[in-house]
Amino acid sequence: MEVKKIFLPESELPRQWYNVLPDLPTPMEPPLHPGTGQPVGPDDLAPIFPMALIEQEVSQERNIDIPEEVLEQYLLWRPTPLYRAYSLEKYLDTPAKIYFKNEGVSPPGSHKPNTAMAQAYYNKIAGTKRICTETGAGQWGSALAFCCALFGLECKVYMVKISYDQKPYRRMMMETWGANCVASPSTETKAGQTILERNPDSPGSLGIAISEAVEAAVTGENSKYSLGSVLNHVLLHQTVNGLECQKQMAIAGDYPDVIIGCAGGGSNFAGHALPFVRDKINGKEIDIIAVEPTSCPTMTKGPFAYDFGDTVQMTPFLPMHTLGHNFVPEPIHAGGLRYHGMAPIVSQLILSNIVRPVAVPQLETFQAGVTFARTEGFISAPETDHAVAIVIREAIKAKEEGKEKIILFNWSGHGLVDMAAYEAYLSGQLSDHALPEDEIKKALKDIAPFPKPQQYTG
Amino acid sequence: MEVKKIFLPESELPRQWYNVLPDLPTPMEPPLHPGTGQPVGPDDLAPIFPMALIEQEVSQERNIDIPEEVLEQYLLWRPTPLYRAYSLEKYLDTPAKIYFKNEGVSPPGSHKPNTAMAQAYYNKIAGTKRICTETGAGQWGSALAFCCALFGLECKVYMVKISYDQKPYRRMMMETWGANCVASPSTETKAGQTILERNPDSPGSLGIAISEAVEAAVTGENSKYSLGSVLNHVLLHQTVNGLECQKQMAIAGDYPDVIIGCAGGGSNFAGHALPFVRDKINGKEIDIIAVEPTSCPTMTKGPFAYDFGDTVQMTPFLPMHTLGHNFVPEPIHAGGLRYHGMAPIVSQLILSNIVRPVAVPQLETFQAGVTFARTEGFISAPETDHAVAIVIREAIKAKEEGKEKIILFNWSGHGLVDMAAYEAYLSGQLSDHALPEDEIKKALKDIAPFPKPQQYTG
């Protein structure tokens, strides 16, 4: 029998995260204070993040130690297995070899606890009592709830309303782990109240929910805020994934020609890809693909510009691909991919032609997900299906080209709490939402015109 | 850092199942034909099962080879990890060492594919086109749907109505894997029609659903039936779990003093426990505990007797602990533990004082599940919480006795598609359903009075 899964022993769990900042071909633009236009300093962020995370956000150290307490908790599910997708290969009749990293084995079923555990830990030792956050499809909120439970912290989650309604199971998961979860926009914050006055039926968005969580953290007693994606330190923590993959691919005796991950805020994709980005910067030829939905085409249609991370303009200006901070995408089922912006690190790598963004329509993603479920057995999260769709495209291309390509992708989570989405697809209720050009133009008007980052290409 | 999970390499996947029949201290009573009262022969079963499974049902071989094709599919998720529950131990302040086998890593999230994969394979090579089955909470139906998809078989599932309504996600999983699932009692079979005439609001039961699936298999073209528990060959396939545990406990350097599993039809419990039952028969001192709900106290209140496996009296008489084939338990959330009977092998082991049955009330199980989720991180299936509850009792007892007991239990599946049950518990909507003695007496009247098995103790 051929080896199907490559496990690493616990002793091979990476002891350090990889920080890409010192290796970037062009330096990052700093986040700017929206009032002064000046780079944001540690003091500006201190009200919302513990200092250890602020330091990681700007660190130029290439390798950053993972605290012992975080390593111990990682062992609950890490190292995660790397799979060879023999059945999918056979079904597609492709010469490509397809590998996938199974991040679905974590207790909440996704990659998100990689950073949630680290953030909960740093908050714990800084004396935080309560962490506030937002969540889209609920993957992030459930992951943070899980990690807060293990470290004995309170957890408050603002969940995008459309997902709160569509995905009650993730809310129930949060509550089982002891968190308090409300639909966003909520009446609990001024930010939420403002949105609801404008549009009582707002389906919500990650931008809105971020505003609420930040407000709750700043105004609440002994509370801090936690972000599940976008920021440098979040991507940093996720690199434990890619670092494991590098060891596992070495055991498999293969090196990827193509790396694929879905990207909402960018941390899932980056955590998988960044260690390989380092190799690419050092000369390796790899096609590194970040996949987004056509209904929220941040990377493929949004310019690289300074914009707010949230809707109510409480965050610093971040240099990133953005569709404008007021952009609210169609209520597609991949709730985690509905963010108007993209991680500055990922945005910068796109500008530098190191990462190639691709947009894929909703129906193709579910078709891919069903194919994957009926060949490899695992039912993917709708977000993950975006990666699966491009894997299938690339495997078919490899067949057409007659090339034995090595494809590696990040199977970022299972979809067992997203089954309503599959039912909607199987019963023909879903459609594609390619965003019309005029709507994109309209959305882009909201991007703050001042100041432009140096690499502005819009 | 201490080792948290013990993995076996794929090369250590057991190559044979363990058959307990030749090791039993007293021989099994045969199943009897309800018409003739004579032992059921292979020809009687041939309309519903492929011959390879019928042979396994009565085999006296101690070790039975796992076919190569089944081994290959097992590798999708097996060997499964064995965990040390350090956080739970710490929380309980117990000197006990608690280990759990994580069967939740399979694609449908439970132990059920261990036999579903084998049954799908043997049907495939026998030329079956469609497999019909019943399911309670949906763990079995989703597992069979998953395995049928991989072997290219059609799958028809009759799902107990109360679970069909409470747990739509498992139905959607089945459909995503390509199966056809209907609520039972259904109008599609004579058995279902009969029940619905008597009680149009019947919540269904496993017994009823079995009747429907057997009828569909016998009357359908090129169709066979598949059972997810109770029968000898099903328990046989599940032993891959316990055999792995034995290797993993040896790696851990511990041997269990107590083994705990939840038991509905008995296969989950038996698959985990039988390899240790062999050790106990050979002289090892182990407390082997099968856990059931107080609302369906088959093992603790039902006599050992010959009874039908189903409600509409289509199956042979099986020698087993039973509450009577017409017994319909309260609609508790652990749908997989609502069966009126118990596997003949497990029943026999109870008679022989090798297995000790314990019943636990519903609220205690969910309390245990929440404790487990907030310490070990994983959210258990409500069935699995029955085992967790007794683990906690035993760990507390070990503390009271000041003994460093080794407790091993079967974490048979995750509860991420059972979150509605947790929400009901957390919001105070659940209650306990200990069955009144007079109801038990009433139910027992339906047990077929003829013939008595030799060990009849009722």
CSV table of N, CA and C in Angstrom, one decimal, chain B residues 309-402:
chain,number,residue,atom,x,y,z
B,309,GLY,N,-35.0,-8.3,16.1
B,309,GLY,CA,-34.1,-7.1,16.0
B,309,GLY,C,-34.9,-5.9,15.6
B,310,ASP,N,-36.1,-6.1,15.0
B,310,ASP,CA,-36.8,-4.9,14.5
B,310,ASP,C,-38.2,-5.0,15.0
B,311,THR,N,-39.0,-3.9,14.7
B,311,THR,CA,-40.3,-3.7,15.2
B,311,THR,C,-41.3,-4.5,14.4
B,312,VAL,N,-41.1,-4.7,13.1
B,312,VAL,CA,-42.1,-5.3,12.3
B,312,VAL,C,-41.9,-6.8,12.1
B,313,GLN,N,-40.9,-7.3,13.0
B,313,GLN,CA,-40.7,-8.7,13.1
B,313,GLN,C,-40.3,-9.4,11.8
B,314,MET,N,-39.4,-8.8,11.1
B,314,MET,CA,-38.8,-9.4,9.9
B,314,MET,C,-37.5,-10.1,10.1
B,315,THR,N,-36.8,-9.7,11.2
B,315,THR,CA,-35.5,-10.3,11.4
B,315,THR,C,-35.6,-11.6,12.2
B,316,PRO,N,-34.5,-12.3,12.2
B,316,PRO,CA,-34.5,-13.5,13.1
B,316,PRO,C,-34.6,-13.1,14.5
B,317,PHE,N,-34.9,-14.1,15.4
B,317,PHE,CA,-34.8,-13.9,16.8
B,317,PHE,C,-33.3,-13.9,17.2
B,318,LEU,N,-32.9,-12.8,17.9
B,318,LEU,CA,-31.5,-12.7,18.3
B,318,LEU,C,-31.5,-12.9,19.9
B,319,PRO,N,-30.5,-13.6,20.3
B,319,PRO,CA,-30.3,-13.8,21.8
B,319,PRO,C,-29.6,-12.6,22.4
B,320,MET,N,-30.4,-11.8,23.1
B,320,MET,CA,-29.8,-10.5,23.5
B,320,MET,C,-30.5,-9.9,24.7
B,321,HIS,N,-29.9,-8.9,25.3
B,321,HIS,CA,-30.6,-8.0,26.2
B,321,HIS,C,-31.6,-7.2,25.4
B,322,THR,N,-32.8,-7.1,25.9
B,322,THR,CA,-33.8,-6.4,25.1
B,322,THR,C,-34.9,-5.8,26.0
B,323,LEU,N,-35.4,-4.7,25.5
B,323,LEU,CA,-36.6,-4.1,26.2
B,323,LEU,C,-37.9,-4.4,25.4
B,324,GLY,N,-37.8,-5.4,24.5
B,324,GLY,CA,-38.9,-5.7,23.7
B,324,GLY,C,-38.9,-4.9,22.4
B,325,HIS,N,-39.3,-5.6,21.3
B,325,HIS,CA,-39.1,-5.0,20.0
B,325,HIS,C,-40.0,-3.9,19.7
B,326,ASN,N,-41.0,-3.7,20.5
B,326,ASN,CA,-41.9,-2.6,20.3
B,326,ASN,C,-41.6,-1.3,21.2
B,327,PHE,N,-40.5,-1.4,21.9
B,327,PHE,CA,-40.1,-0.4,22.8
B,327,PHE,C,-39.6,0.9,22.0
B,328,VAL,N,-40.2,2.0,22.3
B,328,VAL,CA,-39.8,3.3,21.6
B,328,VAL,C,-39.4,4.2,22.8
B,329,PRO,N,-38.1,4.5,22.9
B,329,PRO,CA,-37.7,5.3,24.0
B,329,PRO,C,-38.1,6.8,23.8
B,330,GLU,N,-37.9,7.6,24.9
B,330,GLU,CA,-38.1,9.0,24.8
B,330,GLU,C,-37.1,9.6,23.7
B,331,PRO,N,-37.6,10.7,23.1
B,331,PRO,CA,-36.7,11.3,22.1
B,331,PRO,C,-35.5,12.0,22.7
B,332,ILE,N,-34.6,11.3,23.3
B,332,ILE,CA,-33.4,11.9,23.8
B,332,ILE,C,-32.4,12.3,22.7
B,333,HIS,N,-31.4,13.1,23.0
B,333,HIS,CA,-30.6,13.6,21.9
B,333,HIS,C,-29.5,12.6,21.4
B,334,ALA,N,-29.3,11.6,22.2
B,334,ALA,CA,-28.3,10.6,21.8
B,334,ALA,C,-29.0,9.5,20.9
B,335,GLY,N,-29.4,9.9,19.7
B,335,GLY,CA,-30.2,9.1,18.9
B,335,GLY,C,-29.6,7.7,18.6
B,336,GLY,N,-28.3,7.6,18.7
B,336,GLY,CA,-27.7,6.3,18.4
B,336,GLY,C,-27.8,5.3,19.6
B,337,LEU,N,-28.3,5.8,20.7
B,337,LEU,CA,-28.4,4.9,21.9
B,337,LEU,C,-29.9,4.6,22.2
B,338,ARG,N,-30.8,4.7,21.1
B,338,ARG,CA,-32.2,4.5,21.4
B,338,ARG,C,-32.7,3.1,20.9
B,339,TYR,N,-31.8,2.1,20.8
B,339,TYR,CA,-32.2,0.8,20.2
B,339,TYR,C,-32.7,-0.1,21.3
B,340,HIS,N,-33.7,-0.9,21.0
B,340,HIS,CA,-34.3,-1.7,22.1
B,340,HIS,C,-33.5,-2.9,22.5
B,341,GLY,N,-32.6,-3.3,21.6
B,341,GLY,CA,-31.8,-4.5,21.9
B,341,GLY,C,-30.3,-4.2,22.1
B,342,MET,N,-29.5,-5.2,22.2
B,342,MET,CA,-28.1,-5.1,22.4
B,342,MET,C,-27.4,-6.2,21.6
B,343,ALA,N,-26.2,-5.9,21.0
B,343,ALA,CA,-25.5,-6.9,20.3
B,343,ALA,C,-25.4,-8.3,21.1
B,344,PRO,N,-25.8,-9.4,20.5
B,344,PRO,CA,-25.7,-10.7,21.2
B,344,PRO,C,-24.3,-10.9,21.8
B,345,ILE,N,-23.2,-10.5,21.1
B,345,ILE,CA,-21.9,-10.7,21.7
B,345,ILE,C,-21.8,-9.9,23.0
B,346,VAL,N,-22.2,-8.7,23.0
B,346,VAL,CA,-22.1,-7.8,24.2
B,346,VAL,C,-23.0,-8.4,25.3
B,347,SER,N,-24.2,-8.8,24.9
B,347,SER,CA,-25.2,-9.3,25.8
B,347,SER,C,-24.6,-10.6,26.5
B,348,GLN,N,-24.0,-11.4,25.8
B,348,GLN,CA,-23.3,-12.6,26.3
B,348,GLN,C,-22.2,-12.3,27.3
B,349,LEU,N,-21.4,-11.3,26.9
B,349,LEU,CA,-20.3,-10.9,27.8
B,349,LEU,C,-20.8,-10.3,29.1
B,350,ILE,N,-22.0,-9.7,29.1
B,350,ILE,CA,-22.6,-9.1,30.3
B,350,ILE,C,-23.0,-10.3,31.2
B,351,LEU,N,-23.7,-11.3,30.6
B,351,LEU,CA,-24.1,-12.5,31.3
B,351,LEU,C,-22.9,-13.2,32.0
B,352,SER,N,-21.8,-13.2,31.3
B,352,SER,CA,-20.6,-13.8,31.8
B,352,SER,C,-19.8,-13.0,32.7
B,353,ASN,N,-20.3,-11.8,33.1
B,353,ASN,CA,-19.7,-10.9,34.0
B,353,ASN,C,-18.3,-10.4,33.5
B,354,ILE,N,-18.2,-10.3,32.2
B,354,ILE,CA,-16.9,-9.8,31.6
B,354,ILE,C,-17.1,-8.3,31.3
B,355,VAL,N,-18.3,-8.0,30.9
B,355,VAL,CA,-18.7,-6.6,30.7
B,355,VAL,C,-19.7,-6.1,31.8
B,356,ARG,N,-19.4,-4.9,32.3
B,356,ARG,CA,-20.3,-4.3,33.3
B,356,ARG,C,-21.1,-3.2,32.7
B,357,PRO,N,-22.5,-3.3,32.6
B,357,PRO,CA,-23.3,-2.2,32.1
B,357,PRO,C,-23.6,-1.2,33.1
B,358,VAL,N,-23.6,0.1,32.7
B,358,VAL,CA,-24.0,1.2,33.6
B,358,VAL,C,-24.9,2.1,32.8
B,359,ALA,N,-26.0,2.6,33.4
B,359,ALA,CA,-26.9,3.6,32.8
B,359,ALA,C,-26.7,4.9,33.4
B,360,VAL,N,-26.7,6.0,32.5
B,360,VAL,CA,-26.5,7.3,33.0
B,360,VAL,C,-27.6,8.3,32.4
B,361,PRO,N,-28.0,9.2,33.3
B,361,PRO,CA,-29.1,10.1,32.8
B,361,PRO,C,-28.5,11.2,31.9
B,362,GLN,N,-29.4,11.7,31.1
B,362,GLN,CA,-29.1,12.6,30.0
B,362,GLN,C,-28.3,13.9,30.5
B,363,LEU,N,-28.8,14.5,31.5
B,363,LEU,CA,-28.2,15.8,31.9
B,363,LEU,C,-26.7,15.6,32.3
B,364,GLU,N,-26.5,14.5,33.0
B,364,GLU,CA,-25.1,14.2,33.4
B,364,GLU,C,-24.2,14.0,32.2
B,365,THR,N,-24.7,13.5,31.1
B,365,THR,CA,-23.9,13.3,29.9
B,365,THR,C,-23.5,14.6,29.3
B,366,PHE,N,-24.5,15.5,29.2
B,366,PHE,CA,-24.2,16.8,28.6
B,366,PHE,C,-23.3,17.7,29.5
B,367,GLN,N,-23.5,17.5,30.8
B,367,GLN,CA,-22.6,18.2,31.7
B,367,GLN,C,-21.1,17.7,31.5
B,368,ALA,N,-21.0,16.4,31.3
B,368,ALA,CA,-19.7,15.8,31.1
B,368,ALA,C,-19.1,16.3,29.8
B,369,GLY,N,-20.0,16.4,28.8
B,369,GLY,CA,-19.6,16.8,27.4
B,369,GLY,C,-19.1,18.3,27.5
B,370,VAL,N,-19.7,19.1,28.2
B,370,VAL,CA,-19.3,20.5,28.3
B,370,VAL,C,-18.0,20.6,29.0
B,371,THR,N,-17.8,19.8,30.1
B,371,THR,CA,-16.6,19.8,30.8
B,371,THR,C,-15.4,19.3,29.9
B,372,PHE,N,-15.7,18.3,29.1
B,372,PHE,CA,-14.7,17.8,28.2
B,372,PHE,C,-14.3,18.8,27.2
B,373,ALA,N,-15.3,19.5,26.6
B,373,ALA,CA,-15.1,20.5,25.6
B,373,ALA,C,-14.2,21.7,26.1
B,374,ARG,N,-14.5,22.0,27.4
B,374,ARG,CA,-13.8,23.2,28.0
B,374,ARG,C,-12.4,22.8,28.6
B,375,THR,N,-12.1,21.6,28.6
B,375,THR,CA,-10.8,21.1,29.1
B,375,THR,C,-10.0,20.5,27.9
B,376,GLU,N,-10.5,19.5,27.3
B,376,GLU,CA,-9.8,18.8,26.2
B,376,GLU,C,-10.0,19.5,24.8
B,377,GLY,N,-11.0,20.4,24.8
B,377,GLY,CA,-11.2,21.1,23.5
B,377,GLY,C,-12.2,20.5,22.6
B,378,PHE,N,-12.3,19.2,22.6
B,378,PHE,CA,-13.2,18.5,21.6
B,378,PHE,C,-14.6,18.5,22.1
B,379,ILE,N,-15.6,18.8,21.2
B,379,ILE,CA,-17.0,18.6,21.4
B,379,ILE,C,-17.4,17.3,21.0
B,380,SER,N,-18.0,16.5,21.9
B,380,SER,CA,-18.3,15.1,21.7
B,380,SER,C,-19.7,14.9,21.1
B,381,ALA,N,-19.9,13.9,20.4
B,381,ALA,CA,-21.3,13.5,20.0
B,381,ALA,C,-22.1,13.2,21.3
B,382,PRO,N,-23.4,13.4,21.4
B,382,PRO,CA,-24.1,13.1,22.6
B,382,PRO,C,-24.0,11.7,23.0
B,383,GLU,N,-23.9,10.7,22.1
B,383,GLU,CA,-23.7,9.3,22.4
B,383,GLU,C,-22.4,9.2,23.2
B,384,THR,N,-21.3,9.8,22.7
B,384,THR,CA,-20.0,9.7,23.3
B,384,THR,C,-20.0,10.3,24.7
B,385,ASP,N,-20.8,11.3,24.9
B,385,ASP,CA,-20.9,12.0,26.2
B,385,ASP,C,-21.3,11.0,27.3
B,386,HIS,N,-22.0,9.9,26.9
B,386,HIS,CA,-22.3,8.9,27.9
B,386,HIS,C,-21.0,8.2,28.4
B,387,ALA,N,-20.1,8.0,27.5
B,387,ALA,CA,-18.8,7.4,28.0
B,387,ALA,C,-18.1,8.4,28.8
B,388,VAL,N,-18.1,9.7,28.4
B,388,VAL,CA,-17.3,10.7,29.1
B,388,VAL,C,-17.9,10.9,30.5
B,389,ALA,N,-19.2,10.8,30.7
B,389,ALA,CA,-19.8,10.9,32.0
B,389,ALA,C,-19.2,9.8,33.0
B,390,ILE,N,-19.1,8.6,32.5
B,390,ILE,CA,-18.6,7.5,33.3
B,390,ILE,C,-17.1,7.6,33.5
B,391,VAL,N,-16.4,8.1,32.5
B,391,VAL,CA,-15.0,8.4,32.7
B,391,VAL,C,-14.8,9.4,33.9
B,392,ILE,N,-15.6,10.4,34.0
B,392,ILE,CA,-15.5,11.4,35.0
B,392,ILE,C,-15.9,10.7,36.4
B,393,ARG,N,-16.9,9.9,36.4
B,393,ARG,CA,-17.2,9.2,37.6
B,393,ARG,C,-16.1,8.4,38.1
B,394,GLU,N,-15.5,7.6,37.2
B,394,GLU,CA,-14.4,6.7,37.5
B,394,GLU,C,-13.1,7.5,38.0
B,395,ALA,N,-12.9,8.6,37.3
B,395,ALA,CA,-11.7,9.4,37.7
B,395,ALA,C,-11.9,10.0,39.1
B,396,ILE,N,-13.1,10.4,39.4
B,396,ILE,CA,-13.4,10.9,40.8
B,396,ILE,C,-13.3,9.8,41.8
B,397,LYS,N,-13.7,8.6,41.4
B,397,LYS,CA,-13.6,7.5,42.3
B,397,LYS,C,-12.1,7.1,42.6
B,398,ALA,N,-11.4,7.2,41.5
B,398,ALA,CA,-9.9,6.9,41.7
B,398,ALA,C,-9.3,7.9,42.6
B,399,LYS,N,-9.8,9.2,42.6
B,399,LYS,CA,-9.2,10.2,43.5
B,399,LYS,C,-9.6,9.8,45.0
B,400,GLU,N,-10.9,9.4,45.1
B,400,GLU,CA,-11.4,9.1,46.5
B,400,GLU,C,-10.6,7.9,47.0
B,401,GLU,N,-10.3,7.0,46.1
B,401,GLU,CA,-9.6,5.8,46.5
B,401,GLU,C,-8.1,6.0,46.6
B,402,GLY,N,-7.7,7.1,46.1
B,402,GLY,CA,-6.2,7.4,46.0
B,402,GLY,C,-5.4,6.4,45.1
